[in-house]
Coordinates of N, CA and C in Angstrom, one line a residue:
X924 N -42.6 63.5 45.6 CA -42.0 62.2 45.5 C -40.6 62.4 44.9
X925 N -40.5 63.3 43.9 CA -39.1 63.7 43.4 C -38.5 62.7 42.4
X926 N -39.3 61.8 41.8 CA -38.8 60.9 40.8 C -39.2 61.3 39.4
X927 N -38.3 61.1 38.4 CA -38.6 61.5 37.1 C -38.8 60.2 36.2
X928 N -39.9 60.2 35.4 CA -40.2 59.1 34.5 C -40.1 59.6 33.1
X929 N -39.4 58.8 32.2 CA -39.4 59.1 30.8 C -40.3 58.2 30.1
X930 N -41.2 58.7 29.3 CA -42.1 58.0 28.5 C -41.7 58.1 27.0
X931 N -41.3 56.9 26.4 CA -40.9 56.9 25.0 C -42.1 56.2 24.3
X932 N -42.9 57.1 23.6 CA -44.2 56.6 23.0 C -44.6 57.6 21.9
X933 N -44.9 57.1 20.8 CA -45.3 58.0 19.7 C -46.8 58.3 19.6
X934 N -47.6 57.7 20.5 CA -49.0 58.1 20.6 C -49.2 59.2 21.6
X935 N -49.5 60.4 21.1 CA -49.6 61.5 22.0 C -50.8 61.4 23.0
X936 N -51.9 60.7 22.6 CA -53.0 60.5 23.6 C -52.5 59.7 24.8
X937 N -51.8 58.6 24.5 CA -51.3 57.8 25.6 C -50.3 58.6 26.5
X938 N -49.4 59.3 25.9 CA -48.5 60.1 26.6 C -49.2 61.1 27.6
X939 N -50.3 61.8 27.0 CA -51.0 62.7 27.8 C -51.7 62.1 29.0
X940 N -52.3 60.9 28.8 CA -53.0 60.2 29.8 C -52.0 59.8 30.9
X941 N -50.8 59.3 30.5 CA -49.8 58.9 31.5 C -49.3 60.1 32.3
X942 N -49.1 61.2 31.6 CA -48.6 62.4 32.2 C -49.6 62.8 33.3
X943 N -50.8 62.8 33.0 CA -51.9 63.2 33.9 C -51.8 62.4 35.2
X944 N -51.8 61.0 35.0 CA -51.9 60.1 36.1 C -50.6 60.2 36.9
X945 N -49.4 60.2 36.2 CA -48.2 60.2 36.9 C -48.0 61.5 37.7
X946 N -48.4 62.6 37.0 CA -48.2 63.9 37.6 C -49.1 64.0 38.9
X947 N -50.3 63.4 38.9 CA -51.1 63.5 40.0 C -50.5 62.7 41.2
X948 N -49.6 61.8 41.0 CA -48.9 61.1 42.0 C -47.6 61.7 42.4
X949 N -47.2 62.9 41.9 CA -46.0 63.5 42.2 C -44.8 63.3 41.4
X950 N -45.0 62.5 40.3 CA -43.8 62.2 39.4 C -43.6 63.4 38.4
X951 N -42.4 63.7 38.1 CA -42.0 64.5 37.0 C -42.0 63.6 35.8
X952 N -42.5 64.1 34.6 CA -42.6 63.3 33.4 C -41.9 64.0 32.2
X953 N -41.0 63.2 31.6 CA -40.4 63.6 30.3 C -41.0 62.7 29.2
X954 N -41.0 63.1 28.0 CA -41.5 62.2 26.9 C -40.6 62.4 25.7
X955 N -40.7 61.4 24.9 CA -40.0 61.4 23.6 C -40.8 60.5 22.6
X956 N -41.0 61.0 21.3 CA -41.8 60.3 20.4 C -41.1 59.1 19.7
X957 N -39.8 58.9 19.9 CA -39.1 57.8 19.3 C -37.9 57.5 20.1
X958 N -37.3 56.4 19.8 CA -36.1 55.9 20.6 C -34.9 56.8 20.5
X959 N -34.7 57.4 19.4 CA -33.5 58.3 19.3 C -33.6 59.5 20.2
X960 N -34.8 60.1 20.2 CA -35.0 61.3 21.0 C -35.0 60.8 22.5
X961 N -35.5 59.6 22.8 CA -35.4 59.2 24.2 C -34.0 59.1 24.7
X962 N -33.1 58.6 23.8 CA -31.7 58.5 24.2 C -31.1 59.9 24.5
X963 N -31.5 60.8 23.7 CA -31.0 62.2 23.8 C -31.5 62.7 25.2
X964 N -32.8 62.5 25.5 CA -33.3 62.9 26.8 C -32.6 62.3 27.9
X965 N -32.3 61.0 27.8 CA -31.6 60.3 28.9 C -30.2 60.9 29.1
X966 N -29.5 61.3 28.1 CA -28.2 61.9 28.2 C -28.1 63.2 28.8
X967 N -29.2 64.0 28.7 CA -29.2 65.3 29.2 C -30.1 65.6 30.4
X968 N -30.7 64.5 30.9 CA -31.6 64.7 32.1 C -31.4 63.5 33.0
X969 N -31.7 63.7 34.3 CA -31.7 62.6 35.3 C -33.1 61.9 35.2
X970 N -33.1 60.6 34.9 CA -34.3 59.8 34.8 C -34.2 58.7 35.7
X971 N -35.3 58.4 36.5 CA -35.3 57.4 37.4 C -36.0 56.1 36.9
X972 N -36.8 56.2 35.9 CA -37.5 55.0 35.4 C -38.0 55.3 33.9
X973 N -38.0 54.3 33.1 CA -38.4 54.5 31.7 C -39.7 53.6 31.4
X974 N -40.6 54.2 30.7 CA -41.8 53.5 30.1 C -41.6 53.5 28.6
X975 N -41.4 52.4 28.0 CA -41.0 52.4 26.6 C -42.1 51.6 25.8
X976 N -42.5 52.2 24.7 CA -43.3 51.4 23.7 C -42.3 50.6 22.8
X977 N -42.8 49.6 22.1 CA -41.9 48.8 21.3 C -41.9 49.4 19.8
X978 N -43.1 49.6 19.3 CA -43.2 50.0 17.9 C -43.2 51.6 17.8
X979 N -42.0 52.1 17.6 CA -41.7 53.5 17.5 C -40.9 53.8 16.2
X980 N -41.0 55.0 15.7 CA -40.2 55.3 14.5 C -38.7 55.6 14.9
X981 N -37.9 55.5 13.9 CA -36.4 55.8 14.0 C -35.7 54.8 14.8
X982 N -36.1 54.5 16.1 CA -35.5 53.4 16.9 C -36.6 52.8 17.7
X983 N -36.8 51.5 17.5 CA -37.9 50.8 18.3 C -37.5 50.6 19.7
X984 N -38.5 50.1 20.5 CA -38.2 50.0 21.9 C -37.2 48.9 22.3
X985 N -37.1 47.9 21.5 CA -36.1 46.8 21.8 C -34.7 47.4 21.6
X986 N -34.5 48.1 20.5 CA -33.2 48.7 20.3 C -32.9 49.8 21.4
X987 N -33.9 50.5 21.8 CA -33.7 51.5 22.8 C -33.3 50.9 24.2
X988 N -33.9 49.8 24.5 CA -33.5 49.1 25.7 C -32.1 48.6 25.7
X989 N -31.7 48.1 24.5 CA -30.3 47.6 24.4 C -29.3 48.8 24.6
X990 N -29.6 49.9 24.0 CA -28.7 51.1 24.2 C -28.7 51.6 25.6
X991 N -29.8 51.6 26.2 CA -29.9 52.1 27.6 C -29.1 51.2 28.5
X992 N -29.2 49.9 28.3 CA -28.6 48.9 29.2 C -27.1 48.9 29.1
X993 N -26.5 49.5 28.0 CA -25.1 49.6 27.9 C -24.5 50.5 29.0
X994 N -25.3 51.5 29.5 CA -24.7 52.4 30.5 C -25.6 52.6 31.7
X995 N -26.8 52.2 31.7 CA -27.7 52.4 32.8 C -28.5 51.2 33.2
X996 N -28.9 51.1 34.5 CA -29.7 50.0 34.9 C -31.0 50.5 35.6
X997 N -31.5 51.6 35.2 CA -32.7 52.1 35.7 C -33.9 51.1 35.4
X998 N -34.9 51.1 36.2 CA -36.0 50.2 35.9 C -36.7 50.6 34.6
X999 N -37.0 49.6 33.8 CA -37.7 49.9 32.5 C -39.0 49.0 32.4
X1000 N -40.1 49.7 32.1 CA -41.3 49.0 31.9 C -41.7 49.2 30.4
X1001 N -42.0 48.0 29.8 CA -42.5 48.1 28.4 C -44.0 48.2 28.4
X1002 N -44.5 49.1 27.6 CA -45.9 49.3 27.4 C -46.2 49.2 26.0
X1003 N -46.8 48.1 25.5 CA -46.9 47.8 24.1 C -48.2 47.1 23.7
X1004 N -48.6 47.3 22.5 CA -49.8 46.6 21.9 C -49.5 45.2 21.6
X1005 N -48.2 44.8 21.5 CA -47.8 43.5 21.1 C -48.0 42.6 22.3
X1006 N -48.8 41.5 22.2 CA -49.3 40.7 23.3 C -48.8 39.3 23.3
X1007 N -48.0 38.9 22.3 CA -47.5 37.6 22.2 C -46.5 37.3 23.3
X1008 N -46.5 36.1 23.8 CA -45.5 35.7 24.8 C -44.1 35.9 24.3
X1009 N -43.9 35.7 23.0 CA -42.5 35.8 22.4 C -42.0 37.3 22.5
X1010 N -43.0 38.2 22.3 CA -42.6 39.7 22.4 C -42.2 40.0 23.9
X1011 N -43.0 39.5 24.8 CA -42.6 39.7 26.2 C -41.3 39.1 26.6
X1012 N -41.0 37.9 26.1 CA -39.8 37.2 26.4 C -38.6 38.0 25.9
X1013 N -38.7 38.5 24.6 CA -37.7 39.3 24.0 C -37.4 40.6 24.8
X1014 N -38.5 41.3 25.2 CA -38.3 42.5 26.0 C -37.6 42.2 27.3
X1015 N -38.0 41.2 28.0 CA -37.4 40.9 29.3 C -36.0 40.4 29.1
X1016 N -35.8 39.7 28.1 CA -34.4 39.1 27.8 C -33.5 40.3 27.5
X1017 N -33.9 41.4 26.9 CA -33.1 42.5 26.6 C -32.8 43.4 27.8
X1018 N -33.6 43.1 28.9 CA -33.3 43.9 30.1 C -34.4 44.7 30.7
X1019 N -35.6 44.6 30.1 CA -36.8 45.2 30.7 C -37.1 44.5 32.0
X1020 N -37.7 45.3 33.0 CA -38.1 44.8 34.3 C -39.6 44.4 34.4
X1021 N -40.4 44.9 33.5 CA -41.8 44.6 33.5 C -42.4 44.8 32.1
X1022 N -43.5 44.2 31.9 CA -44.1 44.3 30.5 C -45.7 44.4 30.7
X1023 N -46.2 45.5 30.2 CA -47.7 45.7 30.2 C -48.2 45.8 28.8
X1024 N -49.4 45.3 28.6 CA -49.9 45.4 27.2 C -51.0 46.4 27.1
X1025 N -51.2 47.0 25.9 CA -52.3 47.9 25.6 C -53.5 47.1 25.1
X1026 N -54.7 47.6 25.4 CA -55.1 48.7 26.2 C -54.7 48.4 27.7
X1027 N -54.5 49.5 28.4 CA -54.0 49.3 29.8 C -54.9 50.2 30.7
X1028 N -54.9 49.8 32.0 CA -55.5 50.6 33.0 C -54.5 51.5 33.6
X1029 N -54.7 52.8 33.5 CA -53.7 53.8 34.0 C -53.3 53.5 35.5
X1030 N -54.2 53.1 36.3 CA -53.9 52.9 37.7 C -53.0 51.7 37.9
X1031 N -53.1 50.7 37.0 CA -52.2 49.6 37.0 C -50.8 50.0 36.7
X1032 N -50.7 50.9 35.6 CA -49.4 51.4 35.3 C -48.7 52.2 36.4
X1033 N -49.5 53.0 37.1 CA -49.0 53.7 38.3 C -48.5 52.8 39.3
X1034 N -49.3 51.7 39.6 CA -48.9 50.7 40.6 C -47.6 50.1 40.3
X1035 N -47.5 49.7 39.0 CA -46.2 49.1 38.6 C -45.0 50.0 38.7
X1036 N -45.3 51.3 38.3 CA -44.2 52.3 38.4 C -43.8 52.4 39.9
X1037 N -44.7 52.6 40.8 CA -44.4 52.7 42.2 C -43.7 51.5 42.7
X1038 N -44.1 50.3 42.3 CA -43.4 49.1 42.8 C -42.0 49.1 42.3
X1039 N -41.7 49.4 41.1 CA -40.3 49.4 40.6 C -39.5 50.5 41.3
X1040 N -40.0 51.7 41.4 CA -39.3 52.7 42.1 C -39.0 52.3 43.6
X1041 N -40.0 51.8 44.2 CA -39.8 51.5 45.7 C -38.8 50.4 45.8
X1042 N -38.9 49.3 45.0 CA -38.0 48.2 45.2 C -36.5 48.5 44.8
X1043 N -36.4 49.3 43.7 CA -35.1 49.6 43.2 C -34.4 50.6 44.1
X1044 N -35.1 51.7 44.4 CA -34.4 52.8 45.1 C -34.3 52.5 46.6
X1045 N -35.2 51.7 47.2 CA -35.1 51.3 48.6 C -33.8 50.5 48.7
X1046 N -33.5 49.6 47.8 CA -32.3 48.8 47.8 C -31.1 49.7 47.6
X1047 N -31.3 50.5 46.6 CA -30.1 51.3 46.1 C -29.6 52.3 47.2
X1048 N -30.6 52.8 48.1 CA -30.2 53.7 49.1 C -29.8 53.0 50.4
X1049 N -29.9 51.7 50.4 CA -29.6 50.9 51.6 C -30.6 51.2 52.8
X1050 N -31.9 51.5 52.4 CA -32.8 51.9 53.5 C -33.2 50.7 54.3
X1051 N -33.0 49.5 53.9 CA -33.3 48.3 54.6 C -32.5 48.3 55.9
X1052 N -33.1 47.7 56.9 CA -32.3 47.5 58.2 C -31.4 46.3 58.2
X1053 N -31.5 45.5 57.1 CA -30.7 44.3 57.0 C -29.3 44.7 56.6
X1054 N -28.4 43.7 56.5 CA -27.0 43.9 56.1 C -27.0 44.6 54.8
X1055 N -25.9 45.4 54.6 CA -25.7 46.1 53.3 C -25.3 45.2 52.2
X1056 N -24.7 44.0 52.6 CA -24.2 43.1 51.5 C -24.8 41.7 51.8
X1057 N -24.9 41.0 50.7 CA -25.3 39.6 50.8 C -24.3 38.8 50.0
X1058 N -23.6 37.8 50.5 CA -22.5 37.1 49.8 C -22.5 35.7 50.1
X1059 N -22.2 34.9 49.1 CA -22.0 33.4 49.3 C -20.9 33.1 48.2
X1060 N -19.9 32.3 48.7 CA -18.8 31.9 47.8 C -18.2 33.1 47.1
X1061 N -18.2 33.1 45.8 CA -17.5 34.2 45.1 C -18.5 35.3 44.6
X1062 N -19.8 35.2 45.0 CA -20.8 36.1 44.6 C -21.0 37.1 45.8
X1063 N -21.1 38.4 45.4 CA -21.4 39.4 46.4 C -22.4 40.5 45.9
X1064 N -23.5 40.6 46.5 CA -24.5 41.7 46.1 C -24.4 42.8 47.1
X1065 N -24.1 44.0 46.6 CA -24.0 45.2 47.5 C -25.3 46.0 47.3
X1066 N -26.1 46.1 48.4 CA -27.3 46.8 48.4 C -27.2 48.3 48.3
X1067 N -26.1 48.9 48.8 CA -25.9 50.3 48.7 C -25.6 50.8 47.3
X1068 N -24.7 50.1 46.6 CA -24.4 50.5 45.2 C -25.2 49.8 44.2
X1069 N -26.0 48.8 44.7 CA -26.9 48.0 43.8 C -26.1 47.4 42.7
X1070 N -25.0 46.7 43.2 CA -24.1 46.0 42.2 C -23.9 44.6 42.6
X1071 N -23.4 43.8 41.6 CA -23.1 42.4 41.8 C -21.7 42.1 41.3
X1072 N -21.0 41.4 42.1 CA -19.6 41.0 41.7 C -19.4 39.5 41.9
X1073 N -18.6 39.0 41.0 CA -18.2 37.6 41.1 C -16.7 37.5 41.0
X1074 N -16.0 37.0 42.0 CA -14.6 37.0 42.1 C -14.0 38.4 42.0
X1075 N -14.7 39.4 42.5 CA -14.3 40.7 42.4 C -14.6 41.5 41.1
X1076 N -15.1 40.8 40.1 CA -15.4 41.4 38.9 C -16.9 41.8 38.8
X1077 N -17.2 43.0 38.3 CA -18.6 43.4 38.2 C -19.3 42.6 37.2
X1078 N -20.6 42.3 37.5 CA -21.5 41.6 36.6 C -22.7 42.5 36.3
X1079 N -22.9 42.8 35.0 CA -24.0 43.7 34.6 C -25.3 42.9 34.7
X1080 N -26.2 43.3 35.6 CA -27.5 42.7 35.8 C -28.6 43.8 35.8
X1081 N -29.8 43.4 35.4 CA -30.9 44.4 35.5 C -31.4 44.5 36.9
X1082 N -32.1 45.5 37.3 CA -32.6 45.6 38.7 C -33.5 44.4 39.0
X1083 N -34.3 43.9 38.1 CA -35.1 42.8 38.4 C -34.3 41.5 38.7
X1084 N -33.3 41.3 37.8 CA -32.4 40.1 38.0 C -31.7 40.2 39.4
X1085 N -31.2 41.4 39.8 CA -30.6 41.5 41.1 C -31.5 41.3 42.2
X1086 N -32.7 41.8 42.1 CA -33.7 41.6 43.1 C -34.0 40.1 43.3
X1087 N -34.2 39.4 42.2 CA -34.4 37.9 42.3 C -33.3 37.2 43.0
X1088 N -32.1 37.6 42.6 CA -30.9 36.9 43.2 C -30.8 37.2 44.7
X1089 N -31.0 38.5 45.1 CA -30.9 38.8 46.5 C -32.0 38.1 47.3
X1090 N -33.2 38.0 46.7 CA -34.3 37.4 47.4 C -34.0 35.9 47.7
X1091 N -33.4 35.2 46.7 CA -33.0 33.8 46.9 C -31.8 33.7 47.8
X1092 N -30.8 34.6 47.7 CA -29.6 34.5 48.5 C -29.9 34.7 50.0
X1093 N -31.0 35.5 50.3 CA -31.3 35.8 51.7 C -31.9 34.6 52.4
X1094 N -32.4 33.7 51.6 CA -33.0 32.4 52.2 C -32.4 31.2 51.5
X1095 N -31.1 31.0 51.7 CA -30.4 29.9 51.0 C -31.0 28.6 51.3
X1096 N -31.1 27.8 50.2 CA -31.7 26.4 50.2 C -33.2 26.3 50.4
X1097 N -33.8 27.5 50.6 CA -35.3 27.5 50.6 C -35.8 27.6 49.2
X1098 N -36.8 26.7 48.9 CA -37.4 26.7 47.5 C -38.6 27.7 47.4
X1099 N -38.5 28.5 46.4 CA -39.6 29.4 46.1 C -40.2 29.1 44.8
X1100 N -41.6 29.1 44.7 CA -42.3 28.9 43.4 C -42.1 30.2 42.6
X1101 N -42.4 30.0 41.3 CA -42.4 31.2 40.4 C -43.3 32.3 40.9
X1102 N -44.5 31.8 41.3 CA -45.5 32.8 41.8 C -45.0 33.6 43.0
X1103 N -44.3 32.9 44.0 CA -43.8 33.6 45.1 C -42.7 34.6 44.8
X1104 N -41.9 34.2 43.8 CA -40.9 35.2 43.3 C -41.5 36.4 42.7
X1105 N -42.5 36.2 41.9 CA -43.2 37.3 41.2 C -43.9 38.2 42.2
X1106 N -44.6 37.6 43.2 CA -45.3 38.4 44.2 C -44.3 39.2 45.0
X1107 N -43.1 38.7 45.2 CA -42.1 39.4 46.0 C -41.7 40.7 45.1
X1108 N -41.5 40.5 43.8 CA -41.1 41.6 43.0 C -42.2 42.6 42.8
X1109 N -43.4 42.2 42.6 CA -44.5 43.1 42.1 C -45.5 43.4 43.2
X1110 N -45.6 42.5 44.2 CA -46.6 42.7 45.3 C -47.9 42.1 44.9
X1111 N -48.0 41.5 43.7 CA -49.2 40.8 43.3 C -48.9 39.8 42.3
X1112 N -49.8 39.0 41.8 CA -49.5 37.9 40.9 C -50.6 37.9 39.8
X1113 N -50.3 37.7 38.6 CA -51.2 37.6 37.5 C -50.9 36.3 36.7
X1114 N -52.0 35.7 36.2 CA -51.8 34.5 35.4 C -50.9 34.8 34.2
X1115 N -50.0 33.9 34.0 CA -49.1 34.0 32.8 C -47.7 34.7 33.2
X1116 N -47.6 35.2 34.4 CA -46.4 35.8 34.8 C -45.2 34.9 35.1
X1117 N -45.5 33.6 35.2 CA -44.5 32.6 35.4 C -43.5 32.6 34.3
X1118 N -43.9 32.9 33.1 CA -43.0 32.9 32.0 C -41.9 33.9 32.1
X1119 N -42.3 35.1 32.7 CA -41.3 36.2 32.8 C -40.3 35.8 33.9
X1120 N -40.7 35.1 34.9 CA -39.7 34.7 35.9 C -38.7 33.7 35.3
X1121 N -39.2 32.8 34.5 CA -38.3 31.8 33.8 C -37.3 32.6 33.0
X1122 N -37.7 33.6 32.3 CA -36.7 34.4 31.5 C -35.7 35.0 32.3
X1123 N -36.1 35.7 33.4 CA -35.2 36.4 34.3 C -34.2 35.4 34.9
X1124 N -34.7 34.2 35.3 CA -33.8 33.2 35.9 C -32.8 32.7 34.9
X1125 N -33.2 32.5 33.7 CA -32.3 32.1 32.6 C -31.3 33.1 32.3
X1126 N -31.7 34.4 32.3 CA -30.7 35.5 32.1 C -29.7 35.5 33.2
X1127 N -30.2 35.4 34.4 CA -29.3 35.4 35.6 C -28.2 34.3 35.5
X1128 N -28.7 33.1 35.2 CA -27.8 32.0 35.1 C -26.7 32.2 34.0
X1129 N -27.1 32.8 32.9 CA -26.1 33.0 31.8 C -25.0 34.0 32.3
X1130 N -25.3 34.8 33.3 CA -24.4 35.8 33.7 C -23.6 35.4 34.9
X1131 N -24.1 34.6 35.8 CA -23.4 34.3 37.1 C -22.8 32.9 37.1
X1132 N -23.3 32.0 36.3 CA -22.9 30.6 36.3 C -21.6 30.4 35.5
X1133 N -20.7 29.5 35.9 CA -19.6 29.2 35.1 C -20.0 28.4 33.9
X1134 N -21.1 27.5 34.1 CA -21.7 26.8 33.0 C -23.2 26.8 33.3
X1135 N -23.9 27.6 32.5 CA -25.4 27.8 32.8 C -26.2 26.5 32.6
X1136 N -25.6 25.6 31.9 CA -26.3 24.3 31.6 C -26.2 23.4 32.9
X1137 N -25.2 23.7 33.7 CA -25.0 22.9 35.0 C -24.9 23.9 36.1
X1138 N -26.0 24.6 36.5 CA -25.9 25.7 37.4 C -25.5 25.2 38.8
X1139 N -24.7 26.1 39.5 CA -24.2 25.9 40.8 C -25.0 26.7 41.8
X1140 N -25.4 27.9 41.4 CA -26.0 28.9 42.3 C -27.5 28.7 42.4
X1141 N -28.2 28.9 41.3 CA -29.7 28.9 41.2 C -30.1 27.5 40.6
X1142 N -30.7 26.7 41.5 CA -31.1 25.4 41.1 C -32.6 25.3 40.9
X1143 N -33.0 24.6 39.9 CA -34.4 24.3 39.6 C -34.8 23.0 40.5
X1144 N -35.8 23.2 41.3 CA -36.4 22.0 42.0 C -37.6 21.6 41.2
X1145 N -37.5 20.5 40.5 CA -38.5 20.1 39.6 C -39.9 20.0 40.2
X1146 N -40.9 20.7 39.6 CA -42.2 20.6 40.1 C -42.5 21.7 41.2
X1147 N -41.5 22.4 41.7 CA -41.7 23.3 42.7 C -41.3 24.7 42.4
X1148 N -40.0 24.9 42.1 CA -39.5 26.2 41.8 C -38.0 26.3 41.8
X1149 N -37.5 27.3 42.4 CA -36.0 27.6 42.4 C -35.5 27.8 43.8
X1150 N -34.2 27.6 44.0 CA -33.5 27.9 45.3 C -32.1 28.3 45.0
X1151 N -31.5 29.1 46.0 CA -30.1 29.4 45.9 C -29.4 28.3 46.7
X1152 N -28.6 27.5 46.0 CA -28.0 26.3 46.6 C -26.7 26.6 47.4
X1153 N -27.0 27.0 48.7 CA -25.9 27.3 49.6 C -24.9 26.1 49.7
X1154 N -25.4 24.9 49.8 CA -24.6 23.8 50.0 C -23.6 23.6 48.8
X1155 N -24.1 23.7 47.6 CA -23.2 23.6 46.4 C -22.2 24.7 46.4
X1156 N -22.6 25.9 46.7 CA -21.7 27.0 46.6 C -20.5 26.8 47.6
X1157 N -20.9 26.5 48.9 CA -19.9 26.4 49.9 C -19.0 25.2 49.7
X1158 N -19.5 24.1 49.1 CA -18.8 22.9 48.8 C -17.7 23.2 47.8
X1159 N -17.8 24.2 47.0 CA -16.9 24.5 45.9 C -15.9 25.6 46.3
X1160 N -16.0 26.1 47.5 CA -15.1 27.1 47.9 C -13.6 26.6 48.0

């Protein structure tokens, strides 16, 4: 498979279990017992995806995500014993793409890793037969470089945020429920996942809208879900 996963986790038993399962699926695995060492590993090795714990010595997972997002947009999955919705929202808000709680099923972790790898790198390599770019008004998403620009200026977005935006842009004015968006991202749906979609949408709006309180691109359709408002975008050109 050729992909490398970095596990930032101070519990050696968890690391060994994940190494066993990931290795059996063809992944190369690096590990670090704390956030500081994880950053060092990232600087000296090519890493395709990160699995980060939150509660680690020296530098916790939240701070690690913030540092990684300054220079990299690789997929990040949080794997933590903290199960409160507020913890999940903080993690997603900082730039994580997925959040799993302990105790966990190793096969579910593998499935989430494969989903993130497939969706991120399929888009990144332009393997889709569809157009390499999707654009409306002053927004342009480039599937080859996996970048987003507005009026020619780069906008820093996470892989999940860009996937959501591209999904909506490809079917302008079509309303999608939170469940449909999540299923598109992960290939399945779990109760409670709607909150994570709300966080990603909120983060997207704060980055692409001129005034996130009065969105022009991503519109909430009360009681239904969200849509990319092609009519509003084109009307303001």
